[in-house]
Coordinates of C-alpha atoms in Angstrom, one line a residue:
Chain A
M1 CA 36.1 -5.3 168.6
P2 CA 36.1 -8.9 170.7
P3 CA 36.3 -12.5 168.7
V4 CA 32.5 -13.5 168.3
G5 CA 33.6 -16.9 170.6
I6 CA 33.2 -14.6 173.0
W7 CA 29.4 -13.5 172.2
I8 CA 28.5 -17.1 172.0
D9 CA 29.7 -17.0 176.1
G10 CA 28.4 -14.2 176.7
L11 CA 24.9 -15.2 175.1
I12 CA 25.8 -18.5 177.2
Q13 CA 26.0 -16.4 179.7
S14 CA 23.8 -15.0 180.0
C15 CA 21.4 -17.6 179.1
I16 CA 22.0 -19.2 182.9
Y17 CA 21.5 -15.9 184.8
M18 CA 18.8 -15.2 182.8
T19 CA 17.0 -18.2 183.5
M20 CA 18.2 -18.2 188.0
A21 CA 17.8 -14.4 187.4
F22 CA 13.8 -15.2 186.3
G23 CA 13.7 -17.6 188.7
M24 CA 15.0 -16.1 191.8
V25 CA 12.5 -12.7 190.9
L26 CA 9.3 -14.9 190.8
V27 CA 9.8 -16.1 194.4
F28 CA 10.4 -12.6 195.0
S29 CA 7.2 -11.1 193.2
I30 CA 5.1 -14.1 194.8
L31 CA 6.8 -14.2 198.6
G32 CA 8.6 -10.8 199.0
I33 CA 12.0 -12.0 200.1
L34 CA 15.1 -12.7 198.1
N35 CA 16.2 -16.5 197.7
W36 CA 20.0 -16.1 198.4
A37 CA 20.5 -19.4 198.7
H38 CA 19.1 -19.8 194.4
G39 CA 23.0 -20.3 193.8
Q40 CA 23.0 -23.1 195.7
F41 CA 20.5 -24.9 194.3
Y42 CA 21.7 -24.1 190.7
M43 CA 24.7 -25.8 192.2
L44 CA 23.0 -29.1 193.9
G45 CA 21.1 -29.9 189.7
A46 CA 24.3 -30.2 188.8
F47 CA 25.5 -32.6 190.9
V48 CA 21.9 -34.4 190.6
V49 CA 22.4 -34.7 187.0
Y50 CA 25.7 -35.6 187.3
Y51 CA 24.6 -38.4 189.3
A52 CA 21.3 -39.7 187.7
V53 CA 23.7 -39.3 184.3
T54 CA 27.3 -40.9 185.7
A55 CA 25.6 -43.1 189.1
A56 CA 21.8 -44.3 187.4
G57 CA 22.3 -43.6 183.9
I58 CA 19.2 -42.0 183.4
P59 CA 20.2 -40.7 179.7
F60 CA 20.4 -36.5 180.2
P61 CA 17.4 -35.4 178.9
I62 CA 15.1 -37.1 181.5
S63 CA 17.9 -37.0 184.4
I64 CA 17.2 -33.3 183.6
L65 CA 13.8 -33.0 184.6
L66 CA 13.9 -35.1 187.2
T67 CA 16.8 -32.7 189.3
G68 CA 13.7 -30.5 188.8
L69 CA 11.6 -32.2 189.9
L70 CA 13.8 -33.3 192.6
I71 CA 15.3 -29.3 193.5
A72 CA 12.3 -28.6 193.5
G73 CA 10.8 -30.1 196.2
L74 CA 14.2 -29.4 197.9
G75 CA 12.9 -25.7 196.9
I76 CA 9.7 -26.0 199.1
M77 CA 10.6 -28.4 202.1
V78 CA 13.1 -24.5 202.6
K79 CA 9.4 -22.9 201.9
K80 CA 7.7 -24.9 204.9
F81 CA 10.7 -25.8 207.2
V82 CA 12.7 -22.1 207.3
I83 CA 11.4 -19.2 205.6
D84 CA 7.2 -20.0 206.9
R85 CA 9.0 -20.3 210.3
V86 CA 11.2 -18.2 210.9
Q87 CA 10.3 -14.1 211.4
G88 CA 10.1 -10.8 210.3
V89 CA 11.5 -10.5 206.5
L90 CA 14.7 -8.9 207.8
Y91 CA 15.9 -13.0 209.6
V92 CA 14.5 -14.5 206.2
G93 CA 16.9 -12.9 205.0
V94 CA 19.6 -14.2 206.6
A95 CA 18.2 -18.0 207.3
T96 CA 18.3 -17.8 203.7
I97 CA 22.3 -16.6 203.2
S98 CA 23.0 -19.3 206.1
L99 CA 21.4 -21.4 204.1
I100 CA 24.4 -20.7 201.1
F101 CA 26.2 -22.0 204.2
F102 CA 24.4 -25.0 204.6
F103 CA 24.0 -26.2 201.7
E104 CA 27.8 -26.1 200.3
G105 CA 28.9 -27.7 203.2
A106 CA 26.4 -30.6 202.8
A107 CA 27.7 -31.1 199.0
N108 CA 31.1 -30.3 200.5
M109 CA 30.6 -33.5 203.0
I110 CA 28.3 -35.9 200.9
F111 CA 30.0 -34.7 197.3
G112 CA 34.3 -33.9 198.3
M113 CA 35.6 -30.9 197.0
E114 CA 37.3 -32.2 193.7
D115 CA 36.4 -31.1 190.7
R116 CA 33.9 -33.0 188.9
G117 CA 32.8 -33.0 184.7
L118 CA 30.5 -34.1 182.9
S119 CA 31.7 -35.9 180.1
M120 CA 29.9 -34.1 176.6
V121 CA 26.2 -35.4 176.9
L122 CA 26.0 -34.0 172.3
S123 CA 29.7 -34.2 170.7
G124 CA 30.5 -32.1 167.8
V125 CA 30.5 -28.9 166.4
L126 CA 28.9 -26.9 164.6
D127 CA 30.9 -25.5 162.1
L128 CA 30.0 -21.4 160.7
G129 CA 33.4 -20.6 158.7
S130 CA 35.5 -18.7 160.4
F131 CA 33.5 -20.1 164.3
S132 CA 32.1 -22.9 165.0
V133 CA 29.7 -23.7 167.8
S134 CA 29.5 -27.2 169.7
Y135 CA 26.7 -28.5 170.3
Q136 CA 26.4 -28.4 173.6
K137 CA 26.3 -24.8 174.1
M138 CA 23.5 -24.5 171.1
A139 CA 21.6 -26.3 174.0
V140 CA 21.4 -24.7 176.1
L141 CA 20.7 -21.6 174.6
V142 CA 17.7 -24.0 173.0
F143 CA 16.9 -25.0 176.4
T144 CA 16.5 -22.1 177.8
L145 CA 14.7 -20.2 175.0
V146 CA 12.7 -23.6 175.5
V147 CA 11.8 -23.1 179.4
M148 CA 11.7 -19.2 178.6
I149 CA 8.5 -19.6 176.1
A150 CA 7.1 -22.9 178.8
M151 CA 7.3 -19.7 181.5
Y152 CA 5.7 -17.4 178.7
I153 CA 2.8 -19.6 178.0
V154 CA 2.7 -20.9 182.5
L155 CA 2.5 -17.2 182.9
N156 CA 0.4 -15.6 180.5
R157 CA -2.5 -18.6 179.2
T158 CA -2.8 -20.8 182.9
K159 CA -5.1 -20.5 185.3
V160 CA -2.0 -21.2 187.7
G161 CA -0.3 -18.7 185.5
L162 CA -3.5 -15.6 186.1
A163 CA -3.3 -16.2 190.1
I164 CA 0.9 -15.7 190.0
R165 CA 0.4 -13.0 188.6
A166 CA -2.8 -11.6 190.2
A167 CA -1.4 -12.2 193.6
A168 CA 2.7 -10.3 193.0
Q169 CA 0.1 -7.9 191.8
E170 CA -1.9 -7.4 195.3
P171 CA -2.1 -10.8 198.1
T172 CA -4.9 -10.0 199.9
A173 CA -7.4 -8.9 196.7
A174 CA -6.1 -12.3 194.9
S175 CA -7.0 -14.7 198.5
L176 CA -10.5 -12.7 198.6
Y177 CA -11.1 -13.9 194.7
G178 CA -10.2 -17.2 196.9
I179 CA -6.5 -18.0 195.0
S180 CA -4.2 -19.6 198.1
V181 CA -1.4 -17.6 197.9
E182 CA 0.4 -20.5 201.2
R183 CA -0.4 -22.6 198.7
L184 CA 1.1 -20.6 195.6
S185 CA 4.1 -19.8 197.4
L186 CA 4.9 -22.8 197.5
I187 CA 3.8 -23.5 193.8
V188 CA 6.4 -20.4 192.9
M189 CA 8.8 -21.5 195.3
G190 CA 9.6 -24.9 193.2
I191 CA 8.9 -23.3 190.0
G192 CA 12.0 -21.1 190.7
C193 CA 14.4 -23.5 193.3
A194 CA 13.3 -26.4 189.6
L195 CA 14.8 -23.3 186.8
A196 CA 18.0 -22.9 189.5
A197 CA 18.5 -26.8 189.0
M198 CA 18.0 -27.4 186.0
A199 CA 20.3 -24.5 185.0
G200 CA 22.8 -26.0 187.0
S201 CA 21.7 -29.4 184.6
I202 CA 22.5 -28.8 181.9
M203 CA 26.0 -26.8 182.4
A204 CA 26.8 -30.0 184.7
P205 CA 28.6 -30.6 180.7
I206 CA 30.3 -27.2 180.1
Y207 CA 31.6 -26.7 183.1
P208 CA 33.7 -28.5 186.4
I209 CA 31.5 -29.5 189.4
N210 CA 32.0 -28.3 193.0
P211 CA 30.3 -27.2 196.0
F212 CA 30.9 -24.0 195.5
M213 CA 29.8 -23.8 191.7
G214 CA 27.0 -21.8 192.9
G215 CA 28.5 -18.1 194.1
I216 CA 28.9 -16.3 191.0
P217 CA 25.7 -17.6 189.5
M218 CA 24.1 -15.5 192.2
I219 CA 26.1 -13.2 192.4
M220 CA 25.6 -12.4 188.9
S221 CA 22.1 -13.1 189.3
L222 CA 21.2 -10.8 191.9
L223 CA 23.2 -7.8 190.0
A224 CA 20.9 -8.5 186.8
I225 CA 18.5 -8.5 189.1
V226 CA 18.7 -4.9 189.7
I227 CA 20.0 -3.8 187.0
G228 CA 16.0 -5.4 185.2
G229 CA 15.0 -3.3 188.6
I230 CA 13.2 -5.8 191.4
G231 CA 10.5 -7.5 191.0
S232 CA 10.1 -7.4 187.5
L233 CA 9.8 -10.5 185.3
T234 CA 11.1 -8.5 182.4
G235 CA 13.5 -6.9 184.1
A236 CA 15.2 -10.5 185.3
I237 CA 15.6 -11.3 181.2
V238 CA 17.2 -8.5 180.0
G239 CA 19.6 -7.7 183.1
G240 CA 20.5 -11.2 182.5
L241 CA 20.9 -10.4 179.3
I242 CA 22.8 -7.6 179.8
L243 CA 24.9 -9.0 182.0
G244 CA 25.9 -11.6 180.7
F245 CA 27.4 -10.3 177.3
L246 CA 29.3 -7.7 179.1
N247 CA 31.3 -9.8 181.8
S248 CA 32.7 -11.6 178.4
V249 CA 33.7 -9.0 176.4
I250 CA 34.8 -6.7 179.2
A251 CA 36.4 -9.9 180.8
Y252 CA 38.6 -10.0 177.0
Y253 CA 39.8 -6.1 177.8
L254 CA 40.6 -6.3 181.1
S255 CA 40.4 -10.2 183.0
Y256 CA 39.9 -10.6 185.9
F257 CA 38.7 -7.0 186.3
S258 CA 35.1 -7.0 184.7
E259 CA 33.5 -8.1 187.9
V260 CA 35.0 -4.4 189.6
V261 CA 33.7 -2.6 186.8
L262 CA 30.5 -4.8 186.6
F263 CA 29.8 -4.4 190.4
L264 CA 31.3 -0.6 190.0
L265 CA 28.4 0.3 187.1
V266 CA 25.2 -1.9 189.1
I267 CA 26.6 0.8 191.9
V268 CA 25.5 3.2 189.6
I269 CA 22.5 2.0 187.9
L270 CA 21.5 2.1 191.6
L271 CA 22.4 5.7 192.1
V272 CA 21.3 7.1 188.5
R273 CA 17.6 4.5 188.4
P274 CA 17.2 3.4 191.5
Q275 CA 14.0 0.8 190.8
G276 CA 15.8 -0.3 187.7
L277 CA 15.7 -0.3 184.2
F278 CA 12.1 -2.0 184.3
G279 CA 11.5 -1.8 187.8
A280 CA 8.4 0.4 189.3
A281 CA 9.2 3.5 191.8
L282 CA 10.7 1.5 195.0
K283 CA 8.1 1.8 198.0
Chain B
M1 CA 12.3 -6.3 217.8
R2 CA 13.2 -6.5 221.2
F3 CA 15.9 -5.0 223.9
I4 CA 16.9 -6.1 227.1
D5 CA 17.5 -3.3 229.7
Y6 CA 20.6 -5.1 231.5
K7 CA 20.6 -3.3 233.6
N8 CA 17.9 -4.2 235.7
V9 CA 18.7 -7.6 234.8
V10 CA 22.0 -8.6 236.1
P11 CA 23.7 -7.2 238.9
K12 CA 27.0 -5.4 237.4
T13 CA 29.0 -7.3 240.5
V14 CA 28.7 -10.8 237.7
I15 CA 29.7 -8.5 235.2
G16 CA 32.0 -7.3 236.6
L17 CA 33.5 -10.7 237.9
L18 CA 33.5 -11.6 234.2
V19 CA 35.4 -9.1 233.0
F20 CA 38.2 -9.9 236.3
L21 CA 38.0 -13.3 235.1
I22 CA 39.0 -13.2 231.1
L23 CA 41.7 -10.1 232.3
L24 CA 43.0 -13.3 234.5
I25 CA 42.9 -15.9 231.9
P26 CA 46.7 -15.0 230.1
V27 CA 48.3 -15.7 234.3
F28 CA 46.3 -19.6 234.2
T29 CA 47.3 -20.4 230.7
T30 CA 49.9 -18.8 228.5
N31 CA 49.3 -22.1 226.0
V32 CA 49.6 -20.3 223.0
A33 CA 46.5 -22.4 220.8
T34 CA 43.9 -21.6 223.8
L35 CA 45.7 -17.2 223.7
S36 CA 45.4 -17.1 219.6
M37 CA 41.6 -18.7 219.1
L38 CA 40.8 -15.6 221.5
I39 CA 43.1 -12.8 220.6
L40 CA 41.4 -13.7 216.4
S41 CA 37.7 -14.6 218.7
G42 CA 37.9 -11.1 220.3
I43 CA 39.1 -9.3 217.0
W44 CA 35.6 -10.9 215.4
T45 CA 34.0 -9.9 218.4
V46 CA 34.7 -5.8 217.1
A47 CA 34.1 -6.7 213.3
V48 CA 30.8 -9.2 214.7
M49 CA 29.9 -5.5 217.1
G50 CA 29.6 -3.1 214.6
F51 CA 27.9 -5.4 211.7
T52 CA 25.1 -5.9 214.8
L53 CA 24.8 -2.0 215.2
V54 CA 24.1 -2.1 211.1
L55 CA 21.2 -4.3 211.7
R56 CA 19.9 -2.2 214.3
T57 CA 19.3 0.4 211.7
G58 CA 17.1 -2.4 210.1
Q59 CA 19.7 -3.0 207.2
F60 CA 22.1 -6.4 206.5
S61 CA 25.3 -5.8 205.0
L62 CA 26.9 -8.9 203.3
G63 CA 30.5 -6.5 202.8
Q64 CA 31.4 -6.3 206.5
S65 CA 34.7 -8.5 205.1
A66 CA 35.8 -6.0 202.8
F67 CA 36.7 -3.1 206.1
L68 CA 38.7 -6.4 207.7
A69 CA 40.5 -6.3 203.9
I70 CA 40.8 -2.4 204.3
G71 CA 41.5 -2.3 207.1
G72 CA 44.3 -4.6 207.0
Y73 CA 45.5 -4.1 203.9
T74 CA 45.7 0.0 205.4
S75 CA 47.9 -0.5 207.7
A76 CA 50.5 -3.7 205.9
I77 CA 51.4 -0.9 203.2
F78 CA 52.2 2.0 205.2
T79 CA 53.5 -0.3 206.9
V80 CA 55.3 -2.0 204.6
K81 CA 55.3 -0.2 202.0
L82 CA 56.0 3.5 203.1
G83 CA 57.7 3.1 205.9
W84 CA 55.6 3.8 208.8
P85 CA 55.7 2.8 212.6
F86 CA 52.9 0.6 214.1
W87 CA 50.4 3.2 215.8
P88 CA 49.9 5.4 212.3
S89 CA 49.1 2.9 210.2
F90 CA 46.9 1.2 212.5
F91 CA 44.4 4.7 213.5
L92 CA 45.1 5.3 209.0
A93 CA 43.5 1.7 209.1
G94 CA 40.4 2.5 210.9
M95 CA 39.7 5.9 209.3
A96 CA 40.4 4.5 205.9
S97 CA 38.2 2.7 206.3
G98 CA 35.8 4.6 207.8
I99 CA 35.7 7.1 205.5
V100 CA 34.9 4.5 202.4
S101 CA 32.2 3.2 204.6
L102 CA 30.1 6.8 204.8
L103 CA 31.6 6.9 201.1
V104 CA 29.5 3.9 200.6
G105 CA 27.2 4.3 202.8
M106 CA 25.9 8.1 201.3
V107 CA 25.2 6.3 198.2
V108 CA 23.8 2.8 198.6
L109 CA 21.9 3.2 201.6
R110 CA 19.9 6.1 199.9
V111 CA 18.2 3.0 198.3
G112 CA 18.4 1.0 201.8
N113 CA 16.8 -2.8 201.9
I114 CA 18.2 -5.2 199.1
Y115 CA 19.8 -3.0 197.9
F116 CA 21.9 -2.1 200.5
S117 CA 23.2 -6.1 200.5
I118 CA 24.0 -6.7 197.2
I119 CA 25.6 -3.8 196.7
T120 CA 28.0 -4.7 200.5
L121 CA 27.7 -7.9 199.1
A122 CA 29.1 -6.8 195.8
L123 CA 31.6 -4.5 197.9
G124 CA 33.1 -7.3 199.7
E125 CA 33.5 -8.7 196.0
I126 CA 35.9 -6.1 194.6
V127 CA 37.8 -5.6 197.5
R128 CA 38.4 -9.0 197.2
I129 CA 39.5 -8.7 193.5
I130 CA 42.0 -5.6 194.2
A131 CA 43.5 -7.3 196.9
Q132 CA 44.0 -10.1 194.6
Q133 CA 44.9 -8.3 191.6
W134 CA 46.9 -6.0 192.0
E135 CA 50.2 -6.7 192.0
P136 CA 53.0 -3.6 192.9
V137 CA 50.7 -2.9 196.1
T138 CA 49.2 -6.1 197.5
R139 CA 51.2 -8.6 196.1
G140 CA 48.3 -10.3 195.3
T141 CA 47.4 -13.5 196.5
R142 CA 50.9 -14.7 197.4
G143 CA 50.3 -11.8 200.7
L144 CA 51.6 -9.3 202.4
I145 CA 54.2 -9.8 205.4
L146 CA 54.1 -8.1 208.8
S147 CA 55.9 -6.9 211.2
P148 CA 54.1 -7.1 214.8
P149 CA 53.8 -3.9 216.8
P150 CA 57.6 -2.8 218.6
P151 CA 57.7 -3.2 221.9
I152 CA 56.3 -0.3 224.1
I153 CA 58.6 1.1 226.8
L154 CA 56.5 2.0 230.2
G155 CA 59.1 3.2 232.6
G156 CA 61.4 -0.1 233.4
F157 CA 58.6 -2.4 232.4
K158 CA 58.5 -3.7 227.9
I159 CA 55.6 -4.9 226.4
N160 CA 57.2 -7.1 224.4
F161 CA 54.5 -8.1 221.1
E162 CA 57.4 -10.6 219.4
A163 CA 57.7 -12.9 222.7
S164 CA 54.5 -14.1 222.9
P165 CA 50.4 -13.2 222.3
V166 CA 49.9 -12.4 225.5
P167 CA 50.0 -8.5 225.3
Y168 CA 48.0 -9.1 221.8
F169 CA 45.2 -10.0 224.2
Y170 CA 45.4 -7.5 226.1
F171 CA 45.6 -5.0 223.4
T172 CA 42.8 -7.4 221.6
L173 CA 41.3 -6.3 224.6
C174 CA 40.9 -2.9 224.9
L175 CA 40.3 -2.4 220.9
I176 CA 36.8 -5.0 222.3
A177 CA 36.6 -2.4 225.8
V178 CA 37.1 1.2 223.2
T179 CA 34.5 -0.6 220.8
A180 CA 32.6 -2.0 224.1
L181 CA 32.0 1.5 225.5
I182 CA 31.1 3.3 222.2
L183 CA 28.5 1.0 220.9
W184 CA 26.8 0.7 224.2
Q185 CA 26.4 4.7 224.8
I186 CA 25.5 5.2 221.5
G187 CA 22.8 2.2 222.4
Q188 CA 22.1 4.2 225.6
S189 CA 21.8 7.8 224.4
R190 CA 18.7 9.1 221.2
L191 CA 21.1 8.1 218.7
G192 CA 20.6 4.1 220.1
R193 CA 16.4 4.9 220.1
A194 CA 17.1 6.8 217.3
F195 CA 18.3 3.5 214.6
A196 CA 15.6 1.5 216.8
G197 CA 12.7 3.4 215.7
V198 CA 14.7 3.8 211.9
A199 CA 14.7 0.0 212.4
L200 CA 11.3 -0.1 213.2
N201 CA 8.9 1.7 211.2
P202 CA 10.9 3.6 207.9
V203 CA 8.9 5.8 207.0
L204 CA 7.1 6.4 210.4
A205 CA 10.2 7.3 211.8
E206 CA 10.5 9.1 208.5
H207 CA 7.4 11.1 208.9
Q208 CA 8.4 12.2 213.2
G209 CA 11.1 14.2 211.6
M210 CA 14.2 11.7 211.1
H211 CA 16.3 11.7 208.4
L212 CA 16.6 8.0 207.8
M213 CA 19.8 8.3 205.6
K214 CA 22.0 10.3 208.7
Y215 CA 21.6 7.2 211.2
R216 CA 21.7 4.6 208.5
V217 CA 25.2 6.3 207.8
I218 CA 26.1 6.8 210.9
A219 CA 26.0 3.4 212.3
F220 CA 27.6 2.2 209.2
T221 CA 29.7 4.6 209.6
V222 CA 31.0 3.7 213.4
A223 CA 30.9 -0.3 211.5
G224 CA 33.0 1.0 209.0
V225 CA 35.8 2.5 211.8
F226 CA 36.1 -0.8 213.8
T227 CA 36.7 -2.8 211.8
G228 CA 38.4 -1.1 210.5
L229 CA 40.5 -1.5 213.7
A230 CA 40.5 -4.9 213.7
G231 CA 41.1 -5.6 210.3
S232 CA 44.5 -4.2 210.9
L233 CA 44.5 -5.8 213.9
Y234 CA 43.8 -8.6 212.9
A235 CA 47.0 -8.6 210.4
H236 CA 49.4 -7.2 212.5
F237 CA 48.8 -10.9 214.7
L238 CA 48.8 -13.5 211.8
T239 CA 51.7 -11.3 210.4
V240 CA 50.2 -12.1 206.9
I241 CA 47.4 -10.2 205.1
T242 CA 46.1 -12.4 201.9
P243 CA 43.1 -11.7 200.4
Y244 CA 41.7 -15.2 201.3
V245 CA 41.1 -14.3 204.6
F246 CA 38.1 -12.0 203.5
G247 CA 35.7 -12.8 201.2
L248 CA 31.8 -13.5 201.1
W249 CA 32.2 -16.3 203.1
Q250 CA 33.8 -14.7 206.0
S251 CA 31.2 -11.4 205.6
I252 CA 28.3 -14.5 206.6
Q253 CA 30.5 -16.3 209.5
I254 CA 30.5 -11.8 211.3
M255 CA 26.0 -12.7 210.1
I256 CA 25.9 -15.3 211.1
M257 CA 27.7 -15.0 214.8
S258 CA 25.9 -11.5 215.1
I259 CA 23.1 -13.6 214.3
V260 CA 23.2 -15.9 216.6
G261 CA 24.8 -14.5 219.9
G262 CA 22.1 -11.7 219.1
I263 CA 20.8 -8.4 218.2
S264 CA 19.0 -7.2 221.4
S265 CA 22.3 -6.1 223.1
L266 CA 25.2 -4.3 220.8
V267 CA 28.1 -5.8 223.6
G268 CA 26.6 -9.3 224.9
G269 CA 24.6 -10.6 221.5
P270 CA 28.6 -10.5 219.6
I271 CA 30.2 -11.3 222.5
I272 CA 28.9 -14.4 223.2
G273 CA 27.7 -15.4 219.4
T274 CA 31.8 -14.8 218.4
I275 CA 33.5 -16.6 220.9
L276 CA 31.1 -19.4 221.0
L277 CA 30.9 -19.8 217.0
Y278 CA 34.1 -19.4 217.0
T279 CA 35.4 -21.7 219.0
L280 CA 33.1 -24.8 217.4
G281 CA 34.5 -23.3 214.2
D282 CA 38.1 -24.0 215.6
Y283 CA 37.0 -27.0 217.1
L284 CA 35.5 -27.9 213.5
T285 CA 38.4 -27.0 211.4
R286 CA 40.2 -30.5 213.7
V287 CA 37.7 -32.9 212.6
K288 CA 39.1 -34.3 209.1
T289 CA 35.1 -34.1 207.8
F290 CA 35.6 -31.2 205.1
G291 CA 32.4 -29.0 204.9
I292 CA 31.0 -30.4 208.8
Q293 CA 31.2 -26.4 209.5
P294 CA 29.4 -24.1 206.9
L295 CA 27.5 -27.0 207.3
L296 CA 26.1 -27.1 211.0
F297 CA 26.7 -23.6 210.8
G298 CA 23.6 -22.8 209.1
A299 CA 22.2 -25.1 210.8
I300 CA 22.7 -23.4 213.7
V301 CA 21.6 -20.3 212.3
V302 CA 17.9 -21.0 211.3
M303 CA 17.4 -23.5 215.1
V304 CA 18.3 -19.5 216.5
L305 CA 16.0 -17.6 213.6
I306 CA 13.3 -20.1 214.6
F307 CA 13.3 -20.6 218.1
L308 CA 14.6 -17.4 219.4
P309 CA 12.9 -15.6 216.5
K310 CA 13.3 -11.9 215.7
G311 CA 17.6 -11.9 216.3
T312 CA 17.0 -11.7 220.5
G313 CA 19.2 -14.5 219.7
L314 CA 21.4 -16.4 222.5
V315 CA 21.4 -13.0 224.1
D316 CA 18.2 -13.2 225.1
L317 CA 18.5 -16.5 227.2
W318 CA 21.2 -15.1 229.5
G319 CA 18.3 -12.4 229.7
R320 CA 15.2 -14.5 230.6
F321 CA 17.9 -17.1 233.0
W322 CA 17.9 -14.2 235.0
T323 CA 15.0 -13.1 235.1
K324 CA 13.5 -16.6 235.8
V325 CA 15.4 -18.6 237.1
V326 CA 17.8 -16.2 240.0
W327 CA 15.0 -13.6 240.2
R328 CA 11.9 -15.6 239.7
E329 CA 9.8 -12.9 238.2
E330 CA 6.3 -12.4 235.7
E331 CA 7.5 -13.8 231.9
Y332 CA 9.1 -11.5 230.2
E333 CA 6.4 -9.4 228.5
P334 CA 7.8 -6.8 225.5
D335 CA 5.4 -4.9 223.9
T336 CA 6.6 -6.2 219.9
P337 CA 4.6 -4.0 217.7
D338 CA 3.5 -6.2 214.4
D339 CA 5.5 -6.0 211.1

């Protein structure tokens, strides 16, 4: 049995994967495409919050919200100027993959390659006898809970949420009932990118910030989506949880080979249950 | 998806002249830097051709660099660790990579589409991690040091791989020629039309009695074999193989070259795309601005996808040049299906 610290690290990682996978699935359910550049929005979020805190001196919680807004705008621009103009689902995927290059290159040129670190905003440690948790990590947990509850309320208790669920089920019928699927997809793209950016910004004080930090979370949240079932929001959350915990627990025993084990696990899940744990049958 | 029939568009003499000029390049220049750039772009061309073949069946693989790595490491391990001669290990590299792609394809292509991309991406990472961590065999990040292929003696004439890159140049050309010939034949044959059918409308194709899995696996395996051969040549040309030269970045680079070149032609597209982008990338790495290369590559792909939609790519411009400027024919109007 690994020590408690490993489990806590796993929980923190799952929080990030959950938030990112949730945004990806939300975008997928309306737009019908995977946004491969999601990890780069995570990276940009971390950079924006870094500069907001160090250069502009905006307090950390407010700068997280600002980052969310800013990157949501960027996501909407990507939707307007790239995704809408490229024809064919396959090629939209290709375009978003090449956006990975674009954003990494841009970040590299603007911010430079070296690692940066944001100093801990919430100093102090919660001492629980045999182990301790820093408040910064607690903040990640609280943030994820708040985001998930907020998303639950938005999706289930508001008109926009009703429209999103309807459009995800049946876009044509939804648009017959007066829902502008076009506008809805812009909103959803904004929400998805904002989630990724806020996940990146809440992690900024914990992990080093560099232009390539988005790769691993992106791959992990993709795997989380596959485990949970593409297009299922519950699946994204459960997949993210499973993956975060497994990643840190297996890494405790196998160090670098943990990723290999995870990938093989995902391949086995695909073989046994191609639609994922919570997904509907494959079309 | 539309495919141009170049037989009727570009005269054979033009293509023949181009091939002849390429064959003569070592006569004009023996500059090592120029030649090695051409050789490396030739090696990438083979990998890109494989990717394009897979894309023709409507699946996009994000793990083509895994096959480069498998090919390269197979031939490196067999020549360095087991002391095999070059040629058997070269072909074994192709076979090993083909077998891996066959097995992976049989498992993953069942689900296809996004799942295929995600799993091939995962495969690429798995191969890279194994190459990095399996110290006793791959020497981890320090990499394996290879020797160039042994000299070939033809009568009184000796082809020495160690002295200059010229033999490598012709060797790469041979590999490209063989790949191009086989892929061109596939594109012409019933198999090529079956690939297009499978990509265009999988449901309809299946109802017509076409076994989707079969065609997807064939394309993926053929791509795997040639990518493995290219990987072996890559390792022997650079004489060192490290895990860093094969990763997600390289897989995406292969994808970008294929898309920019265009998938409407299995041979012309990859050649145009790779040579243009490889030269550009080589030039950009000499500019001391980090990040400009990925930035431009990303921007170029998005531009190509917007202005030359549906993967027609730059090769379509070449076709249009011949039809409209040279032959002054009517606007080429293919029947594009709605999707």
